[in-house]
Coordinates of N, CA and C and ligand atoms in Angstrom, one line a residue:
X1 N 0.8 -1.3 0.1 CA 0.0 -0.1 0.0 C 1.0 1.2 0.1
X2 N 0.4 2.3 -0.6 CA 1.2 3.5 -0.7 C 1.2 4.1 0.6
X3 N 2.5 4.8 1.0 CA 2.5 5.2 2.3 C 2.1 6.7 2.5
X4 N 0.9 7.0 2.4 CA 0.2 8.2 2.4 C 0.0 8.5 4.0
X5 N 0.7 9.4 4.4 CA 0.8 9.8 5.9 C -0.7 10.1 6.4
X6 N -1.5 10.5 5.6 CA -2.8 10.9 6.0 C -3.9 9.8 5.9
X7 N -3.5 8.6 5.3 CA -4.4 7.6 5.2 C -4.2 6.6 6.4
X8 N -5.2 6.4 7.4 CA -5.0 5.5 8.5 C -4.7 4.1 7.9
X9 N -4.1 3.4 8.8 CA -3.7 2.1 8.4 C -5.0 1.2 8.5
X10 N -6.0 1.4 9.3 CA -7.2 0.7 9.5 C -8.3 1.6 9.4
X11 N -9.4 1.0 8.5 CA -10.6 1.8 8.2 C -11.5 1.7 9.3
X12 N -12.1 2.8 9.9 CA -13.1 2.7 10.9 C -14.4 2.0 10.3
X13 N -14.5 1.6 8.9 CA -15.7 1.0 8.5 C -15.5 -0.5 9.0
X14 N -14.2 -1.1 9.2 CA -13.9 -2.4 9.6 C -13.5 -2.7 10.9
X15 N -13.1 -1.4 11.6 CA -12.5 -1.6 12.8 C -12.9 -0.5 13.8
X16 N -13.5 -0.9 15.0 CA -13.7 0.2 15.9 C -12.8 0.3 17.0
X17 N -12.6 1.6 17.4 CA -11.4 2.0 18.2 C -12.1 2.8 19.4
X18 N -12.1 2.4 20.6 CA -12.6 3.1 21.8 C -11.4 3.4 22.7
X19 N -11.2 4.6 23.0 CA -10.0 5.0 23.9 C -10.5 4.8 25.4
X20 N -9.6 4.5 26.2 CA -10.1 4.4 27.7 C -9.1 5.1 28.3
X21 N -9.6 6.2 28.9 CA -8.8 7.2 29.6 C -9.1 7.3 31.1
X22 N -8.3 7.9 31.8 CA -8.5 8.0 33.2 C -7.1 8.1 34.0
X23 N -7.1 8.8 35.1 CA -5.8 9.1 35.9 C -5.3 7.5 36.3
X24 N -3.8 7.6 36.9 CA -3.3 6.3 37.1 C -4.1 5.7 38.5
X25 N -4.5 4.5 38.4 CA -5.2 4.0 39.5 C -6.8 4.2 39.4
X26 N -7.1 4.6 38.3 CA -8.7 5.1 38.1 C -9.4 3.8 37.8
X27 N -8.9 2.7 37.4 CA -9.5 1.5 37.1 C -9.5 1.0 35.7
X28 N -8.6 1.4 34.9 CA -8.8 1.3 33.5 C -8.6 -0.4 33.2
X29 N -7.5 -0.9 33.7 CA -7.3 -2.3 33.6 C -8.5 -3.2 34.2
X30 N -8.8 -2.8 35.3 CA -9.9 -3.5 36.1 C -11.2 -3.5 35.2
X31 N -11.6 -2.2 34.8 CA -12.8 -2.3 34.0 C -12.8 -2.9 32.6
X32 N -11.5 -2.8 32.1 CA -11.4 -3.5 30.7 C -11.7 -5.0 30.6
X33 N -11.4 -5.8 31.8 CA -11.6 -7.1 31.9 C -13.3 -7.3 31.7
X34 N -14.0 -6.4 32.4 CA -15.5 -6.5 32.3 C -15.8 -6.4 30.7
X35 N -15.4 -5.2 30.3 CA -15.7 -4.8 28.8 C -15.1 -5.8 27.7
X36 N -14.2 -6.6 27.9 CA -13.9 -7.4 27.0 C -14.8 -8.7 27.1
X37 N -15.2 -9.2 28.5 CA -16.1 -10.3 28.6 C -17.4 -9.8 27.9
X38 N -18.0 -8.7 28.2 CA -19.4 -8.4 27.7 C -19.6 -7.8 26.4
X39 N -18.6 -7.1 25.9 CA -18.7 -6.2 24.9 C -17.8 -6.7 23.5
X40 N -17.1 -7.9 23.7 CA -16.2 -8.3 22.7 C -15.1 -7.6 22.4
X41 N -14.6 -6.7 23.2 CA -13.6 -5.9 22.9 C -12.1 -6.7 22.9
X42 N -11.2 -6.3 22.1 CA -9.9 -6.8 22.2 C -9.2 -5.7 23.1
X43 N -8.6 -6.0 24.2 CA -8.0 -5.0 25.0 C -6.5 -4.8 24.7
X44 N -6.2 -3.6 24.4 CA -4.8 -3.3 24.2 C -4.4 -2.2 25.4
X45 N -3.6 -2.5 26.3 CA -3.1 -1.5 27.3 C -1.8 -1.0 26.8
X46 N -1.7 0.4 26.4 CA -0.5 0.9 25.9 C 0.7 0.6 27.0
X47 N 0.5 1.0 28.4 CA 1.3 0.6 29.4 C 1.8 -0.8 29.4
X48 N 0.9 -1.6 29.3 CA 1.2 -3.2 29.2 C 2.2 -3.4 28.0
X49 N 1.9 -2.9 26.9 CA 2.6 -3.1 25.7 C 4.1 -2.5 25.8
X50 N 4.2 -1.3 26.5 CA 5.6 -0.8 26.8 C 6.3 -1.6 27.7
X51 N 5.6 -1.9 28.9 CA 6.4 -2.8 29.9 C 6.9 -4.2 29.2
X52 N 6.0 -4.7 28.3 CA 6.6 -6.0 27.6 C 7.7 -5.6 26.7
X53 N 7.6 -4.6 26.0 CA 8.8 -4.1 25.1 C 10.0 -3.8 25.9
X54 N 9.7 -3.4 27.2 CA 11.0 -2.9 28.0 C 11.9 -4.1 28.4
X55 N 11.1 -5.3 28.6 CA 11.9 -6.5 28.9 C 12.1 -7.5 27.9
X56 N 11.7 -7.1 26.6 CA 12.0 -7.9 25.4 C 13.5 -8.0 25.0
X57 N 14.0 -9.1 25.0 CA 15.3 -9.3 24.6 C 15.6 -8.6 23.3
X58 N 16.7 -7.8 23.4 CA 16.9 -7.2 22.1 C 16.2 -5.9 21.8
X59 N 15.5 -5.5 22.6 CA 14.8 -4.3 22.3 C 15.8 -3.2 22.5
X60 N 15.7 -2.2 21.4 CA 16.6 -1.1 21.6 C 16.0 0.1 22.6
X61 N 14.8 -0.1 22.9 CA 14.0 0.8 23.7 C 14.0 0.4 25.1
X62 N 14.6 -0.6 25.8 CA 14.3 -1.1 27.1 C 14.7 -0.1 28.1
X63 N 15.9 0.5 28.0 CA 16.3 1.3 29.1 C 15.4 2.6 29.1
X64 N 15.2 3.2 27.8 CA 14.6 4.4 27.6 C 13.0 4.2 28.3
X65 N 12.3 3.1 28.0 CA 11.1 3.0 28.5 C 11.3 3.0 30.0
X66 N 12.1 2.3 30.5 CA 12.1 2.0 32.0 C 12.3 3.5 32.6
X67 N 13.1 4.3 32.2 CA 13.4 5.5 32.9 C 12.2 6.3 32.7
X68 N 11.6 6.5 31.5 CA 10.3 7.3 31.3 C 9.3 6.8 32.3
X69 N 9.0 5.5 32.4 CA 7.9 4.8 33.3 C 8.1 5.4 34.7
X70 N 9.4 5.1 35.2 CA 9.7 5.3 36.5 C 9.5 6.8 36.8
X71 N 9.8 7.6 35.9 CA 9.6 9.1 36.1 C 8.1 9.5 35.9
X72 N 7.3 8.7 35.4 CA 5.9 9.0 35.1 C 5.9 9.8 34.0
X73 N 6.9 9.8 33.0 CA 6.7 10.6 31.9 C 6.3 9.9 30.6
X74 N 5.8 10.6 29.6 CA 5.3 9.9 28.4 C 6.3 9.5 27.4
X75 N 6.4 8.3 27.2 CA 7.5 7.8 26.1 C 7.0 8.4 24.9
X76 N 8.2 8.5 24.0 CA 8.0 9.1 22.7 C 6.9 8.3 21.9
X77 N 6.0 9.1 21.4 CA 4.8 8.5 20.9 C 5.1 7.4 19.6
X78 N 6.1 7.8 18.9 CA 6.4 6.7 17.8 C 6.4 5.5 18.3
X79 N 7.0 5.1 19.5 CA 7.3 3.8 19.9 C 5.9 3.2 20.3
X80 N 5.2 4.0 21.0 CA 3.7 3.4 21.5 C 3.0 3.2 20.4
X81 N 2.8 4.1 19.5 CA 1.9 3.9 18.2 C 2.3 2.8 17.6
X82 N 3.6 2.7 17.4 CA 4.1 1.4 16.6 C 3.7 0.2 17.2
X83 N 3.8 0.1 18.5 CA 3.4 -1.0 19.3 C 2.0 -1.5 19.2
X84 N 1.1 -0.4 19.5 CA -0.3 -0.5 19.3 C -0.8 -0.9 17.9
X85 N -0.4 -0.2 16.8 CA -0.6 -0.5 15.4 C -0.3 -1.9 15.1
X86 N 1.0 -2.4 15.5 CA 1.3 -3.6 15.2 C 0.4 -4.8 16.0
X87 N 0.2 -4.5 17.2 CA -0.8 -5.4 17.9 C -2.2 -5.5 17.4
X88 N -2.7 -4.3 16.9 CA -3.8 -4.4 16.2 C -3.8 -5.3 14.8
X89 N -2.8 -5.0 14.1 CA -2.6 -5.9 12.9 C -2.6 -7.4 13.1
X90 N -1.7 -7.7 14.3 CA -1.4 -8.9 14.6 C -3.0 -9.7 15.0
X91 N -3.8 -8.9 15.6 CA -5.1 -9.4 16.1 C -5.9 -9.5 14.9
X92 N -6.1 -8.6 14.0 CA -6.7 -8.8 12.8 C -6.4 -9.9 12.0
X93 N -5.0 -10.3 11.9 CA -4.7 -11.3 11.0 C -4.9 -12.6 11.8
X94 N -5.0 -12.6 13.1 CA -5.3 -13.7 13.8 C -6.8 -14.1 13.7
X95 N -7.6 -12.9 13.7 CA -9.1 -13.2 13.6 C -9.4 -13.5 12.1
X96 N -8.8 -13.1 11.0 CA -9.0 -13.5 9.6 C -8.7 -15.0 9.5
X97 N -7.6 -15.5 10.1 CA -6.9 -16.8 10.0 C -8.2 -17.7 10.8
X98 N -8.6 -17.3 11.7 CA -9.6 -18.1 12.5 C -10.9 -18.2 12.0
X99 N -11.0 -17.4 10.8 CA -12.3 -17.6 10.2 C -13.6 -16.6 10.5
X100 N -13.1 -15.5 11.2 CA -13.9 -14.6 11.6 C -14.7 -13.8 10.4
X101 N -16.0 -13.8 10.5 CA -16.8 -13.4 9.2 C -16.3 -11.9 9.0
X102 N -16.2 -11.5 7.7 CA -15.8 -10.2 7.2 C -16.7 -9.1 7.8
X103 N -17.9 -9.4 7.9 CA -18.9 -8.4 8.2 C -18.9 -8.0 9.7
X104 N -18.2 -8.9 10.7 CA -18.0 -8.5 11.9 C -16.8 -7.7 12.2
X105 N -17.3 -6.4 12.8 CA -16.2 -5.5 13.1 C -15.4 -5.8 14.2
X106 N -14.1 -5.6 14.1 CA -13.2 -5.9 15.3 C -13.4 -4.5 16.2
X107 N -13.5 -4.9 17.5 CA -13.5 -3.7 18.5 C -12.3 -3.6 19.3
X108 N -11.6 -2.6 19.3 CA -10.3 -2.4 20.2 C -10.6 -1.4 21.2
X109 N -10.3 -1.8 22.5 CA -10.3 -1.0 23.6 C -8.9 -0.6 23.9
X110 N -8.5 0.6 23.7 CA -7.1 1.0 23.8 C -7.0 2.0 25.1
X111 N -6.5 1.1 26.1 CA -6.3 1.6 27.3 C -5.1 2.4 27.9
X112 N -5.3 3.7 28.2 CA -4.3 4.4 28.8 C -3.4 5.2 27.6
X113 N -4.1 5.4 26.5 CA -3.6 6.0 25.3 C -4.8 6.7 24.5
X114 N -4.8 8.0 24.1 CA -3.5 8.8 23.9 C -3.3 9.6 25.2
X115 N -2.1 9.8 25.5 CA -1.8 10.6 26.8 C -1.5 12.1 26.5
X116 N -1.5 12.5 25.3 CA -0.9 13.8 24.8 C -1.9 14.1 23.7
X117 N -2.2 15.3 23.6 CA -3.0 15.8 22.3 C -2.3 15.3 21.0
X118 N -1.0 15.6 20.8 CA -0.4 15.2 19.5 C -0.5 13.8 19.2
X119 N -0.6 12.9 20.3 CA -0.6 11.5 20.1 C -2.0 11.1 19.6
X120 N -3.0 11.8 20.1 CA -4.5 11.5 19.6 C -4.6 11.9 18.2
X121 N -3.9 13.1 17.7 CA -4.0 13.5 16.3 C -3.2 12.5 15.5
X122 N -2.1 12.1 15.9 CA -1.3 11.2 15.1 C -1.8 9.9 14.9
X123 N -2.3 9.3 16.0 CA -2.9 8.0 16.0 C -4.2 8.1 15.0
X124 N -5.1 9.0 15.1 CA -6.2 9.0 14.2 C -5.9 9.3 12.9
X125 N -4.9 10.0 12.5 CA -4.5 10.2 11.3 C -3.8 9.1 10.5
X126 N -3.1 8.4 11.3 CA -2.2 7.2 10.9 C -2.5 5.9 11.0
X127 N -3.4 5.7 12.1 CA -3.8 4.3 12.6 C -5.2 4.1 12.3
X128 N -5.9 4.7 13.2 CA -7.6 4.7 12.9 C -8.3 5.6 13.7
X129 N -9.2 6.3 13.2 CA -10.0 7.3 14.0 C -10.6 6.5 15.2
X130 N -11.0 7.3 16.2 CA -11.7 6.6 17.4 C -13.2 6.8 17.3
X131 N -13.9 6.0 17.8 CA -15.5 6.1 17.9 C -16.0 7.0 19.0
X132 N -15.2 6.7 20.3 CA -15.5 7.7 21.3 C -14.5 7.3 22.4
X133 N -14.4 8.0 23.6 CA -13.5 7.8 24.5 C -14.3 7.6 25.9
X134 N -13.9 6.5 26.5 CA -14.5 6.3 27.8 C -13.6 6.8 28.9
X135 N -14.1 7.9 29.7 CA -13.2 8.5 30.7 C -13.6 8.1 32.2
X136 N -12.7 7.6 33.0 CA -12.8 7.2 34.2 C -12.3 8.3 35.1
X137 N -13.4 9.1 35.7 CA -13.1 10.2 36.6 C -13.0 9.9 38.1
X138 N -11.8 10.1 38.7 CA -11.7 9.5 40.0 C -10.7 10.6 40.8
X139 N -10.9 10.7 42.0 CA -10.1 11.7 42.8 C -8.8 11.2 43.0
X140 N -7.8 12.0 43.1 CA -6.4 11.5 43.4 C -6.4 10.8 44.7
X141 N -7.2 11.3 45.8 CA -7.2 10.6 47.1 C -7.5 9.0 47.0
X142 N -8.4 8.9 46.2 CA -8.9 7.3 46.0 C -7.8 6.6 45.1
X143 N -7.4 7.2 44.1 CA -6.4 6.6 43.3 C -5.1 6.4 44.1
X144 N -4.6 7.3 44.9 CA -3.4 7.1 45.5 C -3.3 6.0 46.4
X145 N -4.6 5.8 47.1 CA -4.9 4.6 48.2 C -4.8 3.4 47.3
X146 N -5.5 3.3 46.1 CA -5.4 2.1 45.3 C -4.1 1.6 44.8
X147 N -3.3 2.7 44.4 CA -1.9 2.4 43.9 C -1.0 2.0 44.9
X148 N -1.0 2.7 46.2 CA -0.1 2.3 47.2 C -0.4 0.7 47.7
X149 N -1.7 0.5 47.6 CA -2.0 -0.9 48.2 C -1.5 -1.8 47.0
X150 N -1.8 -1.6 45.7 CA -1.4 -2.5 44.8 C 0.2 -2.6 44.7
X151 N 0.9 -1.4 44.9 CA 2.5 -1.4 45.1 C 2.8 -2.3 46.0
X152 N 2.1 -2.9 47.1 CA 2.6 -3.8 48.1 C 3.0 -5.2 47.2
X153 N 2.4 -5.4 46.2 CA 2.6 -6.7 45.4 C 2.9 -6.6 44.0
X154 N 2.6 -5.4 43.3 CA 2.5 -5.4 41.9 C 4.1 -5.6 41.3
X155 N 5.0 -5.1 42.1 CA 6.3 -5.0 41.4 C 6.5 -4.1 40.3
X156 N 5.6 -3.1 39.9 CA 5.7 -2.0 39.1 C 6.7 -1.0 39.6
X157 N 7.6 -0.6 38.7 CA 8.5 0.3 39.0 C 7.9 1.7 39.5
X158 N 6.7 2.1 39.0 CA 6.2 3.4 39.2 C 5.1 3.3 40.5
X159 N 4.9 2.2 41.1 CA 4.0 2.2 42.2 C 4.5 2.5 43.5
X160 N 5.2 3.7 43.6 CA 5.8 4.2 44.8 C 5.2 5.6 44.8
X161 N 5.5 6.1 46.0 CA 4.8 7.5 46.4 C 5.3 8.6 45.4
X162 N 6.7 8.5 45.3 CA 7.2 9.6 44.5 C 6.7 9.4 42.9
X163 N 6.7 8.2 42.4 CA 6.4 8.1 41.0 C 4.9 8.4 40.8
X164 N 4.2 8.0 41.8 CA 2.6 8.2 41.8 C 2.4 9.8 41.7
X165 N 3.0 10.6 42.4 CA 2.9 12.0 42.5 C 3.2 12.6 41.2
X166 N 4.4 12.0 40.6 CA 4.7 12.5 39.1 C 3.7 12.2 38.1
X167 N 3.2 10.9 38.3 CA 2.1 10.5 37.3 C 1.0 11.3 37.4
X168 N 0.5 11.6 38.5 CA -0.7 12.4 38.9 C -0.5 13.8 38.1
X169 N 0.6 14.5 38.2 CA 0.7 15.7 37.6 C 0.8 15.6 36.2
X170 N 1.6 14.7 35.7 CA 1.5 14.6 34.1 C 0.2 14.2 33.6
X171 N -0.7 13.5 34.4 CA -2.0 13.1 33.9 C -2.8 14.6 33.9
X172 N -2.8 15.4 34.9 CA -3.5 16.7 34.7 C -3.0 17.5 33.8
X173 N -1.8 17.7 33.8 CA -1.3 18.8 32.8 C -1.2 18.3 31.4
X174 N -1.0 17.1 31.0 CA -0.6 16.6 29.7 C -1.9 15.7 29.2
X175 N -2.4 14.9 30.2 CA -3.4 14.0 29.5 C -4.8 14.5 29.5
X176 N -5.3 15.3 30.7 CA -6.5 15.7 30.5 C -6.9 16.6 29.4
X177 N -6.0 17.4 28.8 CA -6.4 18.1 27.5 C -6.9 17.3 26.5
X178 N -6.5 15.9 26.4 CA -6.9 15.1 25.4 C -8.5 14.8 25.8
X179 N -8.9 14.6 26.9 CA -10.1 14.2 27.3 C -11.0 15.5 27.1
X180 N -10.5 16.6 27.3 CA -11.2 17.9 27.0 C -11.4 18.2 25.6
X181 N -10.5 18.0 24.8 CA -10.6 18.1 23.4 C -11.7 17.1 22.9
X182 N -11.6 15.8 23.3 CA -12.6 15.0 22.7 C -14.1 15.3 23.1
X183 N -14.1 15.7 24.4 CA -15.3 16.3 25.0 C -15.9 17.4 24.1
X184 N -15.2 18.3 23.6 CA -15.4 19.3 22.8 C -16.2 18.8 21.4
X185 N -15.7 17.6 21.1 CA -16.3 17.0 19.9 C -17.4 16.1 20.2
X186 N -17.9 16.2 21.6 CA -19.0 15.2 21.9 C -18.6 13.6 21.9
X187 N -17.4 13.3 22.2 CA -16.8 11.9 21.9 C -16.6 11.3 23.3
X188 N -17.2 11.8 24.4 CA -16.6 11.2 25.7 C -17.8 10.7 26.4
X189 N -17.7 9.4 26.9 CA -18.4 8.9 28.0 C -17.8 9.1 29.3
X190 N -18.3 9.9 30.1 CA -17.5 10.1 31.5 C -18.4 9.5 32.7
X191 N -17.4 8.6 33.3 CA -18.0 8.0 34.4 C -17.3 8.3 35.8
X192 N -18.1 8.3 36.7 CA -17.7 8.4 38.1 C -16.9 7.2 38.5
X193 N -15.7 7.1 38.8 CA -14.9 5.8 39.0 C -14.6 5.5 40.4
X194 N -15.3 6.2 41.4 CA -15.1 6.0 42.8 C -16.2 4.8 43.2
X195 N -16.1 4.1 44.3 CA -17.0 3.2 44.7 C -16.5 1.8 44.2
X196 N -17.3 0.8 44.4 CA -16.8 -0.6 44.0 C -16.7 -0.8 42.6
X197 N -15.9 -1.8 42.3 CA -15.7 -2.3 41.0 C -17.2 -2.4 40.2
X198 N -18.0 -3.0 40.8 CA -19.3 -3.3 40.4 C -20.2 -2.0 40.1
X199 N -20.1 -1.2 41.0 CA -20.7 0.2 40.8 C -20.2 0.9 39.7
X200 N -18.9 0.9 39.6 CA -18.3 1.7 38.4 C -18.8 0.9 37.1
X201 N -18.7 -0.4 37.2 CA -19.2 -1.0 35.8 C -20.5 -0.8 35.5
X202 N -21.4 -0.7 36.4 CA -22.7 -0.4 36.0 C -23.0 0.9 35.4
X203 N -22.1 1.8 36.1 CA -22.2 3.3 35.5 C -21.6 3.3 34.0
X204 N -20.7 2.5 33.7 CA -20.1 2.3 32.4 C -21.2 1.7 31.4
X205 N -21.8 0.6 31.8 CA -22.9 0.1 31.0 C -24.0 1.0 30.8
X206 N -24.4 1.9 31.7 CA -25.5 3.0 31.5 C -25.0 3.9 30.4
X207 N -23.7 4.4 30.6 CA -23.1 5.3 29.7 C -23.1 4.6 28.2
X208 N -22.8 3.5 28.1 CA -22.7 2.9 26.9 C -24.3 2.7 26.2
X209 N -25.0 2.3 27.1 CA -26.3 2.1 26.5 C -27.0 3.3 26.0
X210 N -26.8 4.6 26.8 CA -27.2 5.9 26.3 C -26.6 6.3 25.0
X211 N -25.5 5.7 24.7 CA -24.7 6.0 23.4 C -25.1 5.0 22.3
X212 N -25.7 4.0 22.8 CA -26.3 3.0 21.6 C -25.3 2.0 21.6
X213 N -24.3 1.8 22.3 CA -23.3 0.8 22.3 C -23.9 -0.5 23.0
X214 N -23.9 -1.6 22.2 CA -24.6 -2.7 22.9 C -23.5 -3.8 23.1
X215 N -23.8 -4.6 24.1 CA -23.1 -5.9 24.3 C -22.9 -6.8 23.0
X216 N -21.9 -7.4 23.1 CA -21.8 -8.1 21.8 C -21.4 -9.6 21.9
X217 N -21.8 -10.6 21.1 CA -21.6 -12.0 21.6 C -20.4 -12.4 20.9
X218 N -19.7 -11.7 20.1 CA -18.5 -12.2 19.5 C -17.2 -12.0 20.4
Ligands
LIG1 N1 -9.1 -1.1 41.8 C1 -9.6 -0.7 40.6 N2 -10.9 -0.3 40.7 C2 -11.2 -0.4 41.9 C3 -12.3 -0.2 42.7 N3 -13.5 0.4 42.0 N4 -12.4 0.0 43.9 C4 -11.4 -0.6 44.7 N5 -10.2 -1.0 44.1 C5 -10.1 -0.8 42.8 O1 -6.5 -0.5 39.2 C6 -5.5 0.0 40.2 C7 -5.7 -0.6 41.4 O2 -6.9 -0.3 42.0 C8 -5.7 -2.2 41.3 O3 -5.1 -2.8 42.5 C9 -7.2 -2.6 41.1 O4 -7.6 -3.8 41.8 C10 -7.9 -1.4 42.1 P1 -6.3 -0.6 37.8 O5 -7.4 -1.2 37.0 O6 -4.9 -1.3 37.5 O7 -6.2 0.9 37.2 P2 -5.4 1.7 36.0 O8 -6.3 2.8 35.7 O9 -5.3 0.7 34.9 O10 -4.1 2.2 36.7 P3 -2.7 2.0 36.1 O11 -1.6 2.1 37.4 O12 -2.4 0.9 35.2 O13 -2.7 3.4 35.2 P4 -1.5 4.3 34.5 O14 -2.4 5.2 33.6 O15 -0.6 5.0 35.6 O16 -0.7 3.2 34.0 P5 -0.3 2.7 32.5 O17 0.2 1.3 32.6 O18 -1.5 3.2 31.6 O19 0.9 3.7 32.2 C11 2.0 3.6 32.8 C12 3.3 4.4 32.5 O20 3.5 4.0 31.1 C13 2.8 5.8 32.3 O21 2.9 6.5 33.5 C14 3.7 6.3 31.2 O22 5.1 6.6 31.8 C15 3.9 5.1 30.2 N6 3.0 5.3 29.1 C16 3.3 6.1 28.1 O23 4.2 6.8 28.1 N7 2.5 6.2 26.9 C17 1.3 5.5 27.0 O24 0.4 5.6 25.9 C18 0.9 4.7 28.1 C19 1.7 4.7 29.1
LIG2 MG1 -3.7 -0.1 33.9

């Protein structure tokens, strides 16, 4: 295919992309499991993909990713977008090989990306325009408690008080403008993410229903 910068790699006619955004510890990963089970999403966490790349033998980005994540900074987008785009291509190839019907649209839930306005623009221009964004709105007090608790066992380099503080600052200053921009385009489902996992998920389902997004059996 010709490498026209402005032609997305995947067409929204065949592929649905939903962004899942929210502060660190807002419950993106937790709620993704529910959404995969009930709505047929393929879950792609940008953070998980970066952590896997960080430890992949032979990766030229391992050290760079490690230091960015520990500092709560945003990894240069070319790396993240390539990981996401390739993971989407792999999934679509697997689905085609397993005989998934052509008229069934693949649904991707992209967790923790885009974290910066230019990433949103670049992804939508070169990979695939998004359908909407699910935004988990949670107070820092609640998120901090969750992350410190998870830090007791997670082994994540950024689940410590200092990294958490940096992650919060980057989220407010750099990632919230992405949510604000999509909100202007009327493309955000905003959900209060405090309370139990079940309560939050019920709010998500209500928000989806209002927007006409139905559970899927595939
Ligand atoms: N928990 C969840 N929901 C709960 C509830 N309702 N009640 C009680 N407990 C609840 O949840 C966090 C913890 O809270 C868990 O222990 C859970 O059981 C509990 P989780 O679902 O993991 O929250 P999540 O929002 O996924 O938190 P996470 O820490 O993954 O968020 P981040 O956005 O910080 O992490 P991510 O992996 O996306 O990114 C990490 C870093 O990677 C970034 O800081 C950045 O350095 C880098 N990155 C990029 O550079 N670019 C990208 O595009 C993406 C990441
Ligand atoms: Mg997560």
